[in-house]
Amino acid sequence: MKPPTVYDVAAHAGVSIATVSRVLRRPDDVRASTREHVLATVRELGYVPSASARSLAARRTGVLGLYFPGFDAMEELDEAEFNQSEPVNVIVDMPDSGEVRPPNLYFDEVLRGSELEAWRRGFALLVGVGRGTNPEEMVSDIAGRVDGMAVLARSVPDALLDHISRRIPIVLVAGPRRGDNFDHVSVSNVEGMRTLTEHLIDRHGVRAPVFIGGPVDSPDDAERYEGFVQALAARDIDPAALPMLRGDFSRMQARSIAEGLVAAGELPRAVVCSNDQMALGVLDVLRRRGIRVPEDVIVTGFDGIEAGRQSTPRLTTVHQPMVDLGRAAVRAMLSRLDKRDQPPISLRLPVQVLLRESSEGSA
Amino acid sequence: MKPPTVYDVAAHAGVSIATVSRVLRRPDDVRASTREHVLATVRELGYVPSASARSLAARRTGVLGLYFPGFDAMEELDEAEFNQSEPVNVIVDMPDSGEVRPPNLYFDEVLRGSELEAWRRGFALLVGVGRGTNPEEMVSDIAGRVDGMAVLARSVPDALLDHISRRIPIVLVAGPRRGDNFDHVSVSNVEGMRTLTEHLIDRHGVRAPVFIGGPVDSPDDAERYEGFVQALAARDIDPAALPMLRGDFSRMQARSIAEGLVAAGELPRAVVCSNDQMALGVLDVLRRRGIRVPEDVIVTGFDGIEAGRQSTPRLTTVHQPMVDLGRAAVRAMLSRLDKRDQPPISLRLPVQVLLRESSEGSA
DNA sequence: TCGCTGAATGTATGCGCTTACACTCAATGT
DNA sequence: ACATTGAGTGTAAGCGCATACATTCAGCGA
């Protein structure tokens, strides 16, 4: 009744457990006839090797971990049972049902990239998305199961990371390097935002753009603002003289910020947002107020999410390669796994400034 | 240099390894003072327990697995290095750049649901997306690492599943039950499509809708067609007299099918598609041809993906709760883990018919 | 005072595998 | 004919933990 083990297979096939193990791990070290015989026994018994035992003996798990905190509000799914309602409900779905399902695109894509690269390199991928529950616990749990781990920067206390990194390589995703000695993978936030801002100044004569930033503790936001400031400074515009509004990366928040701007009466020529979601929120408000984009106000975002490509007008933005980020994180882990003592890597992936109708006028 | 083990912690703290283990697993069995002392040592040494060893000794891994085949074409990411190009590229992004990134929403959402439920129940989640590489190998690999596994129906040979299910519980996602004895979770495809079709017949007087189906081997498609047929039959319309076109669930394919319909000259009053992607493809063509939806032709989909909520006109569809599917799959695994010999479960989640402008006329 | 009880801790075994090393024996060289 | 070789296989020692069972000892009643 219990699942068969190497011993069962060995006994059944009339060989030693070492031979069974070799058939599975290093088939060439076994004579072909023996190999076939053992494989047949494996099939017959329904033998599936225990990865736990293998990992223990081999001193490596063959699994990589990915941890992200759960930003999205939607996580609070009801505990209610979902299997007792009617099989079908008919709903007349009106247009303004709003932002039903804010897909955590960022995470989905990074995950997809990691998953892809991990399996390609012969590793499995363990994912954990932090929720209400203690992140430290979850991260520790993952850490014990994997050979290496990627973590979104700033989502876990440094002390914990230090602790864990004594056991396995840690790669920080999307944050800039701080005092730490971890490997990092991130995108060219500064250059991207600088280039976009320069474009607004040089091509559209914008002199006093308004920046709508994200949460104070977001390293990405900080870098983007830095790029914004650099562009202004290079054009002899004093960044400090311009208003710097702060949102929380959400569309809703950005709407109220935009309402505030409109109410204040003095609309800027351009609103530069630190991410796409907020830019979309600004577009929502301007559209409702009948303010033309880009004729009256130019709006730009950052991230390159799909929704920004489907908005009206389509959103000018800086696209960051999220799938590549995930892949790069995996590569970094494996690279360090290979050479534990190489100096910390800090990889910057390139971004693309995508000029679309929210800044360039319609086609 | 090597990561510390229980032995190190025990020696350092002056206790036995049993006590260390107990401090971590059953803190209440240890005197408070001892516990604190051991925990301090754990922190000092940077001890992270090996899940491999624990799983081996405890005979359970605390991990659940999720396997999906990789439908999407985008998987073929270039092997090229991505870290040597310029940090920023400026691109004038024209509107018709087409369907750049067809997000595998289905999988993303099921994954999110599984991930959520798994951690909530104290399990980690291992994900595998089948790609070019041998699915059997990947599935076996996952199987050895987990306590239970969810697999998209039809994506893995039954023989393999039988093999594996001798070791761990298997849950099939989204397929109907066939001859097998596995647990299943799926949605009310039949009822959903039947209700939608009845609506078209009863409210819009449609008498000869055209059905655009998916791949022959898709169980979901089969069920949806079944619902379509039931609705017709109940209204004394002979389904066999109507054309049944077959696509592959892709938007592109659906476009050429729609082109064919238009070219043939005789447009049906309604086109019922087996998924949203294809419905969107049909909308593409009708829009280009200047055919009005829903005035001239009604179009409906199935799935409830985000893109269908952002199309013009918005797509009438049947929404299936993908996140819940993932959650239900996890619950089913745990339920069976609990009672290995209960009869096979077959859970059907409810769906929602969403009536929108592609069938109801604009607001 | 002494045996008894139970809380706290230690001892020892095994979980299922990998792998260094030992061994066997047919093929080869001298 | 005999030593040498190496391919193929077996033996046995862990890997790091959980846990049944043994042990210790403080507190207790009689």
Tab-separated table of N, CA and C in Angstrom, chain A residues 44-52 55-56 61 63 74 77-79 81-83 85-91 93-95 98 101 108-109 111-112 115-116 119-120 125-129 131 138 142 144-145 163 166-167 188 191 195 304-306 309-310 314 323 327 331 347 350-356, chain B residues 44-52 55-56 61 63 74 77-79 81-83 85-91 93-95 98 101 108-109 111-112 115-116 119-120 125-129 131 138 142 144-145 163 166-167 188 191 195 304-306 309-310 314 323 327 331 347 350-356:
chain	number	residue	atom	x	y	z
A	44	GLU	N	6.442	-1.145	-13.641
A	44	GLU	CA	5.521	-2.126	-13.085
A	44	GLU	C	5.056	-1.746	-11.674
A	45	LEU	N	6.004	-1.281	-10.879
A	45	LEU	CA	5.670	-0.973	-9.494
A	45	LEU	C	5.092	0.423	-9.314
A	46	GLY	N	5.199	1.243	-10.348
A	46	GLY	CA	4.741	2.619	-10.190
A	46	GLY	C	5.669	3.391	-9.271
A	47	TYR	N	6.929	3.199	-9.491
A	47	TYR	CA	7.912	3.841	-8.612
A	47	TYR	C	8.160	5.291	-9.017
A	48	VAL	N	8.034	6.187	-8.053
A	48	VAL	CA	8.379	7.599	-8.255
A	48	VAL	C	9.378	7.964	-7.159
A	49	PRO	N	10.577	8.311	-7.535
A	49	PRO	CA	11.614	8.587	-6.531
A	49	PRO	C	11.216	9.743	-5.623
A	50	SER	N	11.587	9.655	-4.383
A	50	SER	CA	11.311	10.728	-3.428
A	50	SER	C	12.345	11.830	-3.558
A	51	ALA	N	11.864	12.993	-3.917
A	51	ALA	CA	12.783	14.116	-4.077
A	51	ALA	C	13.389	14.514	-2.740
A	52	SER	N	12.654	14.287	-1.673
A	52	SER	CA	13.181	14.636	-0.360
A	52	SER	C	14.449	13.843	-0.081
A	55	SER	N	17.234	14.876	-2.451
A	55	SER	CA	17.794	16.181	-2.117
A	55	SER	C	18.698	16.075	-0.895
A	56	LEU	N	18.235	15.304	0.042
A	56	LEU	CA	19.011	15.159	1.268
A	56	LEU	C	20.366	14.527	0.964
A	61	THR	N	18.482	20.672	-3.751
A	61	THR	CA	17.075	20.336	-3.941
A	61	THR	C	16.623	20.364	-5.391
A	63	VAL	N	15.431	22.988	-6.684
A	63	VAL	CA	14.284	23.895	-6.693
A	63	VAL	C	14.772	25.313	-6.425
A	74	MET	N	-7.215	42.415	-3.866
A	74	MET	CA	-8.110	41.306	-4.199
A	74	MET	C	-7.783	40.018	-3.459
A	77	LEU	N	-10.011	37.123	-0.618
A	77	LEU	CA	-11.115	36.348	-1.151
A	77	LEU	C	-11.930	35.814	0.014
A	78	ASP	N	-13.167	35.759	-0.203
A	78	ASP	CA	-14.046	35.303	0.855
A	78	ASP	C	-13.797	33.840	1.174
A	79	GLU	N	-13.978	33.542	2.412
A	79	GLU	CA	-13.784	32.170	2.847
A	79	GLU	C	-15.003	31.321	2.516
A	81	GLU	N	-17.858	29.114	1.011
A	81	GLU	CA	-17.807	28.008	0.071
A	81	GLU	C	-18.332	28.520	-1.247
A	82	PHE	N	-17.777	28.036	-2.334
A	82	PHE	CA	-18.232	28.552	-3.614
A	82	PHE	C	-18.958	27.483	-4.415
A	83	ASN	N	-19.216	26.380	-3.791
A	83	ASN	CA	-19.799	25.296	-4.570
A	83	ASN	C	-21.275	25.055	-4.280
A	85	SER	N	-23.756	27.561	-4.847
A	85	SER	CA	-24.686	28.447	-5.526
A	85	SER	C	-25.192	27.783	-6.810
A	86	GLU	N	-26.033	28.487	-7.505
A	86	GLU	CA	-26.573	27.973	-8.762
A	86	GLU	C	-25.445	27.793	-9.773
A	87	PRO	N	-25.589	26.826	-10.644
A	87	PRO	CA	-24.539	26.626	-11.639
A	87	PRO	C	-24.406	27.798	-12.621
A	88	VAL	N	-25.478	28.527	-12.815
A	88	VAL	CA	-25.395	29.669	-13.726
A	88	VAL	C	-26.121	30.874	-13.163
A	89	ASN	N	-25.508	32.016	-13.294
A	89	ASN	CA	-26.185	33.251	-12.965
A	89	ASN	C	-26.132	34.140	-14.185
A	90	VAL	N	-27.216	34.806	-14.476
A	90	VAL	CA	-27.206	35.727	-15.604
A	90	VAL	C	-27.100	37.142	-15.066
A	91	ILE	N	-26.161	37.870	-15.582
A	91	ILE	CA	-25.927	39.217	-15.091
A	91	ILE	C	-25.852	40.190	-16.259
A	93	ASP	N	-24.244	43.079	-17.397
A	93	ASP	CA	-23.011	43.713	-16.951
A	93	ASP	C	-22.873	45.102	-17.556
A	94	MET	N	-23.113	46.117	-16.751
A	94	MET	CA	-23.032	47.489	-17.262
A	94	MET	C	-21.578	47.927	-17.405
A	95	PRO	N	-21.359	48.847	-18.345
A	95	PRO	CA	-19.994	49.274	-18.657
A	95	PRO	C	-19.173	49.730	-17.461
A	98	GLY	N	-16.334	49.294	-13.331
A	98	GLY	CA	-15.049	49.698	-12.744
A	98	GLY	C	-13.957	48.671	-12.878
A	101	ARG	N	-10.887	43.607	-11.541
A	101	ARG	CA	-9.846	42.637	-11.265
A	101	ARG	C	-8.499	43.243	-11.628
A	108	ASP	N	2.841	38.480	-12.184
A	108	ASP	CA	2.559	37.400	-13.115
A	108	ASP	C	3.673	37.245	-14.137
A	109	GLU	N	4.145	38.357	-14.618
A	109	GLU	CA	5.130	38.267	-15.682
A	109	GLU	C	6.507	37.884	-15.164
A	111	LEU	N	6.996	36.137	-12.652
A	111	LEU	CA	6.832	34.719	-12.344
A	111	LEU	C	6.987	33.873	-13.600
A	112	ARG	N	6.351	34.311	-14.650
A	112	ARG	CA	6.416	33.536	-15.878
A	112	ARG	C	7.862	33.430	-16.370
A	115	GLU	N	9.805	31.091	-14.042
A	115	GLU	CA	9.375	29.720	-14.228
A	115	GLU	C	10.009	29.143	-15.484
A	116	LEU	N	9.934	29.932	-16.526
A	116	LEU	CA	10.499	29.514	-17.804
A	116	LEU	C	11.984	29.199	-17.685
A	119	TRP	N	12.936	26.049	-15.248
A	119	TRP	CA	12.767	24.717	-15.803
A	119	TRP	C	13.736	24.474	-16.937
A	120	ARG	N	13.976	25.506	-17.675
A	120	ARG	CA	14.917	25.362	-18.781
A	120	ARG	C	16.285	24.935	-18.258
A	125	LEU	N	10.325	25.387	-9.660
A	125	LEU	CA	10.114	26.716	-9.095
A	125	LEU	C	9.035	26.683	-8.022
A	126	LEU	N	9.396	27.190	-6.868
A	126	LEU	CA	8.470	27.253	-5.748
A	126	LEU	C	8.058	28.703	-5.581
A	127	VAL	N	6.759	28.987	-5.605
A	127	VAL	CA	6.344	30.378	-5.486
A	127	VAL	C	5.611	30.660	-4.198
A	128	GLY	N	5.857	31.813	-3.668
A	128	GLY	CA	5.151	32.245	-2.481
A	128	GLY	C	4.797	33.708	-2.616
A	129	VAL	N	3.534	34.017	-2.402
A	129	VAL	CA	3.110	35.407	-2.432
A	129	VAL	C	2.680	35.788	-1.031
A	131	ARG	N	1.039	37.314	2.075
A	131	ARG	CA	-0.264	37.910	2.315
A	131	ARG	C	-0.297	38.365	3.745
A	138	MET	N	6.986	32.748	5.919
A	138	MET	CA	6.884	32.181	4.585
A	138	MET	C	8.243	32.140	3.884
A	142	ILE	N	10.216	28.808	2.576
A	142	ILE	CA	10.720	28.613	1.222
A	142	ILE	C	12.224	28.361	1.253
A	144	GLY	N	14.127	26.970	3.253
A	144	GLY	CA	14.564	25.632	3.623
A	144	GLY	C	14.380	24.616	2.517
A	145	ARG	N	13.600	24.998	1.518
A	145	ARG	CA	13.245	24.042	0.469
A	145	ARG	C	13.996	24.212	-0.829
A	163	HIS	N	20.372	36.257	7.329
A	163	HIS	CA	20.248	34.949	7.959
A	163	HIS	C	20.200	33.850	6.881
A	166	ARG	N	23.108	32.862	4.387
A	166	ARG	CA	24.219	32.028	4.848
A	166	ARG	C	24.012	30.603	4.378
A	167	ARG	N	22.799	30.348	3.946
A	167	ARG	CA	22.502	28.993	3.496
A	167	ARG	C	22.389	28.917	1.977
A	188	SER	N	16.469	49.774	-15.937
A	188	SER	CA	17.049	51.112	-16.018
A	188	SER	C	15.988	52.176	-15.756
A	191	GLU	N	17.415	55.943	-16.297
A	191	GLU	CA	17.614	56.304	-17.693
A	191	GLU	C	16.291	56.388	-18.448
A	195	THR	N	15.056	59.828	-20.091
A	195	THR	CA	14.869	59.933	-21.532
A	195	THR	C	13.460	60.401	-21.875
A	304	GLY	N	4.521	49.769	-18.826
A	304	GLY	CA	4.182	49.119	-20.091
A	304	GLY	C	3.198	47.991	-19.921
A	305	ILE	N	2.226	48.186	-19.036
A	305	ILE	CA	1.232	47.130	-18.878
A	305	ILE	C	0.254	47.141	-20.045
A	306	GLU	N	-0.400	46.019	-20.195
A	306	GLU	CA	-1.299	45.840	-21.326
A	306	GLU	C	-2.419	46.878	-21.342
A	309	ARG	N	-2.043	49.940	-23.217
A	309	ARG	CA	-2.021	49.820	-24.669
A	309	ARG	C	-3.445	49.779	-25.205
A	310	GLN	N	-4.383	49.651	-24.289
A	310	GLN	CA	-5.769	49.539	-24.718
A	310	GLN	C	-6.592	50.739	-24.277
A	314	ARG	N	-4.055	55.785	-26.119
A	314	ARG	CA	-3.062	54.826	-25.663
A	314	ARG	C	-1.957	55.557	-24.914
A	323	VAL	N	9.236	39.935	-17.840
A	323	VAL	CA	9.562	38.523	-18.030
A	323	VAL	C	11.079	38.336	-17.958
A	327	ARG	N	13.627	36.053	-15.570
A	327	ARG	CA	14.651	35.169	-16.118
A	327	ARG	C	16.031	35.546	-15.594
A	331	ARG	N	18.869	33.385	-13.556
A	331	ARG	CA	20.259	33.255	-14.007
A	331	ARG	C	21.235	33.695	-12.932
A	347	LEU	N	22.607	43.564	-12.031
A	347	LEU	CA	22.239	43.596	-13.440
A	347	LEU	C	21.130	44.613	-13.694
A	350	PRO	N	17.576	46.725	-19.869
A	350	PRO	CA	17.192	47.920	-20.632
A	350	PRO	C	15.674	48.104	-20.665
A	351	VAL	N	15.253	49.331	-20.857
A	351	VAL	CA	13.820	49.623	-20.967
A	351	VAL	C	13.550	50.280	-22.319
A	352	GLN	N	12.294	50.382	-22.652
A	352	GLN	CA	11.908	51.021	-23.905
A	352	GLN	C	10.936	52.159	-23.636
A	353	VAL	N	11.243	53.304	-24.179
A	353	VAL	CA	10.284	54.402	-24.093
A	353	VAL	C	9.304	54.216	-25.237
A	354	LEU	N	8.042	54.033	-24.911
A	354	LEU	CA	7.038	53.831	-25.942
A	354	LEU	C	6.213	55.103	-26.096
A	355	LEU	N	6.412	55.776	-27.236
A	355	LEU	CA	5.685	57.025	-27.471
A	355	LEU	C	4.352	56.699	-28.114
A	356	ARG	N	3.273	57.034	-27.410
A	356	ARG	CA	1.956	56.762	-27.963
A	356	ARG	C	1.081	58.008	-27.877
B	44	GLU	N	21.654	32.982	16.144
B	44	GLU	CA	23.083	33.257	16.120
B	44	GLU	C	23.791	32.521	14.986
B	45	LEU	N	23.426	31.275	14.821
B	45	LEU	CA	24.110	30.466	13.813
B	45	LEU	C	23.521	30.640	12.415
B	46	GLY	N	22.376	31.268	12.335
B	46	GLY	CA	21.738	31.386	11.029
B	46	GLY	C	21.218	30.041	10.560
B	47	TYR	N	20.602	29.356	11.470
B	47	TYR	CA	20.128	28.013	11.149
B	47	TYR	C	18.797	28.044	10.407
B	48	VAL	N	18.743	27.381	9.269
B	48	VAL	CA	17.505	27.203	8.516
B	48	VAL	C	17.320	25.710	8.303
B	49	PRO	N	16.270	25.138	8.864
B	49	PRO	CA	16.081	23.691	8.777
B	49	PRO	C	15.971	23.223	7.326
B	50	SER	N	16.502	22.077	7.058
B	50	SER	CA	16.409	21.511	5.716
B	50	SER	C	15.064	20.831	5.517
B	51	ALA	N	14.327	21.362	4.554
B	51	ALA	CA	13.011	20.781	4.298
B	51	ALA	C	13.151	19.372	3.745
B	52	SER	N	14.244	19.098	3.073
B	52	SER	CA	14.440	17.754	2.526
B	52	SER	C	14.483	16.732	3.650
B	55	SER	N	11.119	16.526	5.389
B	55	SER	CA	10.125	15.811	4.600
B	55	SER	C	10.388	14.316	4.628
B	56	LEU	N	11.637	13.986	4.542
B	56	LEU	CA	11.995	12.571	4.529
B	56	LEU	C	11.577	11.911	5.833
B	61	THR	N	5.855	16.281	2.366
B	61	THR	CA	6.698	17.398	1.944
B	61	THR	C	6.125	18.759	2.302
B	63	VAL	N	4.271	20.366	0.303
B	63	VAL	CA	4.243	21.092	-0.958
B	63	VAL	C	3.173	20.482	-1.858
B	74	MET	N	4.144	32.506	-27.149
B	74	MET	CA	5.188	33.424	-26.684
B	74	MET	C	6.294	32.733	-25.897
B	77	LEU	N	10.909	32.383	-26.159
B	77	LEU	CA	11.727	33.559	-25.933
B	77	LEU	C	13.121	33.305	-26.473
B	78	ASP	N	13.670	34.325	-26.983
B	78	ASP	CA	15.006	34.175	-27.568
B	78	ASP	C	16.022	33.853	-26.497
B	79	GLU	N	16.973	33.089	-26.902
B	79	GLU	CA	18.031	32.715	-25.980
B	79	GLU	C	19.066	33.829	-25.848
B	81	GLU	N	21.247	36.969	-25.071
B	81	GLU	CA	21.486	37.684	-23.831
B	81	GLU	C	20.728	38.989	-23.912
B	82	PHE	N	20.197	39.427	-22.786
B	82	PHE	CA	19.429	40.660	-22.849
B	82	PHE	C	20.105	41.787	-22.081
B	83	ASN	N	21.312	41.554	-21.684
B	83	ASN	CA	21.928	42.565	-20.841
B	83	ASN	C	23.010	43.381	-21.537
B	85	SER	N	22.316	45.342	-24.445
B	85	SER	CA	21.842	46.421	-25.302
B	85	SER	C	21.864	47.745	-24.545
B	86	GLU	N	21.456	48.780	-25.207
B	86	GLU	CA	21.402	50.096	-24.585
B	86	GLU	C	20.407	50.084	-23.440
B	87	PRO	N	20.649	50.867	-22.424
B	87	PRO	CA	19.711	50.892	-21.306
B	87	PRO	C	18.337	51.453	-21.687
B	88	VAL	N	18.293	52.280	-22.711
B	88	VAL	CA	16.995	52.824	-23.119
B	88	VAL	C	16.869	52.831	-24.633
B	89	ASN	N	15.723	52.437	-25.104
B	89	ASN	CA	15.412	52.586	-26.511
B	89	ASN	C	14.133	53.386	-26.614
B	90	VAL	N	14.104	54.301	-27.554
B	90	VAL	CA	12.878	55.066	-27.747
B	90	VAL	C	12.173	54.521	-28.967
B	91	ILE	N	10.917	54.212	-28.806
B	91	ILE	CA	10.163	53.610	-29.886
B	91	ILE	C	8.848	54.355	-30.075
B	93	ASP	N	5.497	53.900	-30.911
B	93	ASP	CA	4.678	52.701	-30.933
B	93	ASP	C	3.350	52.964	-31.625
B	94	MET	N	3.220	52.465	-32.835
B	94	MET	CA	1.996	52.698	-33.591
B	94	MET	C	0.869	51.790	-33.099
B	95	PRO	N	-0.354	52.281	-33.272
B	95	PRO	CA	-1.515	51.552	-32.746
B	95	PRO	C	-1.613	50.101	-33.172
B	98	GLY	N	-0.636	45.116	-33.094
B	98	GLY	CA	-1.266	43.796	-32.974
B	98	GLY	C	-1.221	43.194	-31.589
B	101	ARG	N	1.203	40.451	-26.748
B	101	ARG	CA	1.450	39.596	-25.606
B	101	ARG	C	0.153	38.962	-25.159
B	108	ASP	N	-2.681	32.006	-15.357
B	108	ASP	CA	-2.298	32.954	-14.317
B	108	ASP	C	-3.306	32.952	-13.178
B	109	GLU	N	-4.551	32.924	-13.534
B	109	GLU	CA	-5.559	33.038	-12.497
B	109	GLU	C	-5.733	31.752	-11.704
B	111	LEU	N	-3.470	29.676	-11.237
B	111	LEU	CA	-2.263	29.652	-10.411
B	111	LEU	C	-2.441	30.514	-9.168
B	112	ARG	N	-2.968	31.687	-9.377
B	112	ARG	CA	-3.124	32.591	-8.242
B	112	ARG	C	-4.039	31.975	-7.197
B	115	GLU	N	-2.223	29.093	-5.465
B	115	GLU	CA	-1.168	29.598	-4.605
B	115	GLU	C	-1.765	30.127	-3.302
B	116	LEU	N	-2.809	30.895	-3.472
B	116	LEU	CA	-3.490	31.469	-2.318
B	116	LEU	C	-3.975	30.397	-1.354
B	119	TRP	N	-1.058	28.139	0.417
B	119	TRP	CA	-0.352	28.750	1.544
B	119	TRP	C	-1.280	28.931	2.726
B	120	ARG	N	-2.478	29.262	2.414
B	120	ARG	CA	-3.456	29.439	3.483
B	120	ARG	C	-3.599	28.156	4.288
B	125	LEU	N	3.681	25.876	-2.869
B	125	LEU	CA	3.193	25.520	-4.202
B	125	LEU	C	4.331	25.472	-5.207
B	126	LEU	N	4.402	24.343	-5.879
B	126	LEU	CA	5.432	24.160	-6.900
B	126	LEU	C	4.739	24.230	-8.253
B	127	VAL	N	5.204	25.099	-9.124
B	127	VAL	CA	4.528	25.224	-10.410
B	127	VAL	C	5.396	24.744	-11.563
B	128	GLY	N	4.760	24.126	-12.510
B	128	GLY	CA	5.460	23.693	-13.711
B	128	GLY	C	4.586	23.956	-14.918
B	129	VAL	N	5.130	24.632	-15.908
B	129	VAL	CA	4.396	24.857	-17.141
B	129	VAL	C	5.100	24.093	-18.249
B	131	ARG	N	6.523	22.869	-21.556
B	131	ARG	CA	6.915	23.542	-22.790
B	131	ARG	C	7.364	22.470	-23.758
B	138	MET	N	8.614	16.293	-16.719
B	138	MET	CA	8.351	17.370	-15.786
B	138	MET	C	7.319	16.954	-14.746
B	142	ILE	N	7.879	16.786	-10.690
B	142	ILE	CA	7.032	17.452	-9.702
B	142	ILE	C	6.450	16.417	-8.734
B	144	GLY	N	7.467	13.747	-7.558
B	144	GLY	CA	8.353	13.263	-6.509
B	144	GLY	C	8.550	14.257	-5.388
B	145	ARG	N	8.171	15.501	-5.652
B	145	ARG	CA	8.451	16.555	-4.700
B	145	ARG	C	7.273	16.988	-3.865
B	163	HIS	N	0.153	5.972	-12.833
B	163	HIS	CA	1.438	5.682	-12.216
B	163	HIS	C	1.645	6.564	-10.977
B	166	ARG	N	-0.478	6.464	-7.638
B	166	ARG	CA	-0.230	5.422	-6.639
B	166	ARG	C	0.587	5.988	-5.501
B	167	ARG	N	1.154	7.154	-5.772
B	167	ARG	CA	1.977	7.761	-4.741
B	167	ARG	C	1.283	8.951	-4.092
B	188	SER	N	-19.281	24.885	-14.811
B	188	SER	CA	-20.533	24.473	-15.445
B	188	SER	C	-20.583	24.924	-16.901
B	191	GLU	N	-24.174	24.145	-18.654
B	191	GLU	CA	-25.245	25.031	-18.216
B	191	GLU	C	-25.009	26.461	-18.678
B	195	THR	N	-27.574	28.298	-21.136
B	195	THR	CA	-28.303	29.490	-20.707
B	195	THR	C	-28.079	30.658	-21.664
B	304	GLY	N	-14.649	35.025	-19.979
B	304	GLY	CA	-14.682	36.217	-19.157
B	304	GLY	C	-13.313	36.823	-18.945
B	305	ILE	N	-12.495	36.791	-19.983
B	305	ILE	CA	-11.167	37.403	-19.819
B	305	ILE	C	-11.278	38.918	-19.869
B	306	GLU	N	-10.254	39.542	-19.323
B	306	GLU	CA	-10.251	40.993	-19.196
B	306	GLU	C	-10.402	41.688	-20.548
B	309	ARG	N	-13.664	42.646	-21.781
B	309	ARG	CA	-14.336	43.722	-21.066
B	309	ARG	C	-13.853	45.066	-21.585
B	310	GLN	N	-12.816	45.016	-22.380
B	310	GLN	CA	-12.246	46.258	-22.869
B	310	GLN	C	-12.410	46.408	-24.365
B	314	ARG	N	-18.148	45.798	-25.893
B	314	ARG	CA	-17.746	44.846	-24.870
B	314	ARG	C	-18.432	43.512	-25.134
B	323	VAL	N	-9.920	31.750	-10.622
B	323	VAL	CA	-9.233	31.751	-9.328
B	323	VAL	C	-9.835	30.680	-8.420
B	327	ARG	N	-8.351	27.339	-6.406
B	327	ARG	CA	-8.567	27.099	-4.980
B	327	ARG	C	-9.243	25.753	-4.758
B	331	ARG	N	-8.165	22.467	-2.545
B	331	ARG	CA	-9.015	21.863	-1.522
B	331	ARG	C	-9.250	20.377	-1.793
B	347	LEU	N	-16.186	18.234	-8.682
B	347	LEU	CA	-16.757	19.511	-8.292
B	347	LEU	C	-17.014	20.394	-9.505
B	350	PRO	N	-19.867	27.230	-10.325
B	350	PRO	CA	-20.874	27.981	-11.085
B	350	PRO	C	-20.231	29.017	-12.002
B	351	VAL	N	-20.935	29.365	-13.058
B	351	VAL	CA	-20.447	30.386	-13.987
B	351	VAL	C	-21.453	31.539	-14.036
B	352	GLN	N	-21.059	32.624	-14.645
B	352	GLN	CA	-21.942	33.772	-14.796
B	352	GLN	C	-22.072	34.151	-16.254
B	353	VAL	N	-23.296	34.277	-16.699
B	353	VAL	CA	-23.498	34.784	-18.051
B	353	VAL	C	-23.457	36.305	-17.961
B	354	LEU	N	-22.526	36.917	-18.647
B	354	LEU	CA	-22.399	38.372	-18.605
B	354	LEU	C	-22.931	38.958	-19.904
B	355	LEU	N	-24.068	39.617	-19.802
B	355	LEU	CA	-24.669	40.205	-20.997
B	355	LEU	C	-24.093	41.591	-21.209
B	356	ARG	N	-23.424	41.774	-22.335
B	356	ARG	CA	-22.828	43.079	-22.606
B	356	ARG	C	-23.191	43.536	-24.018
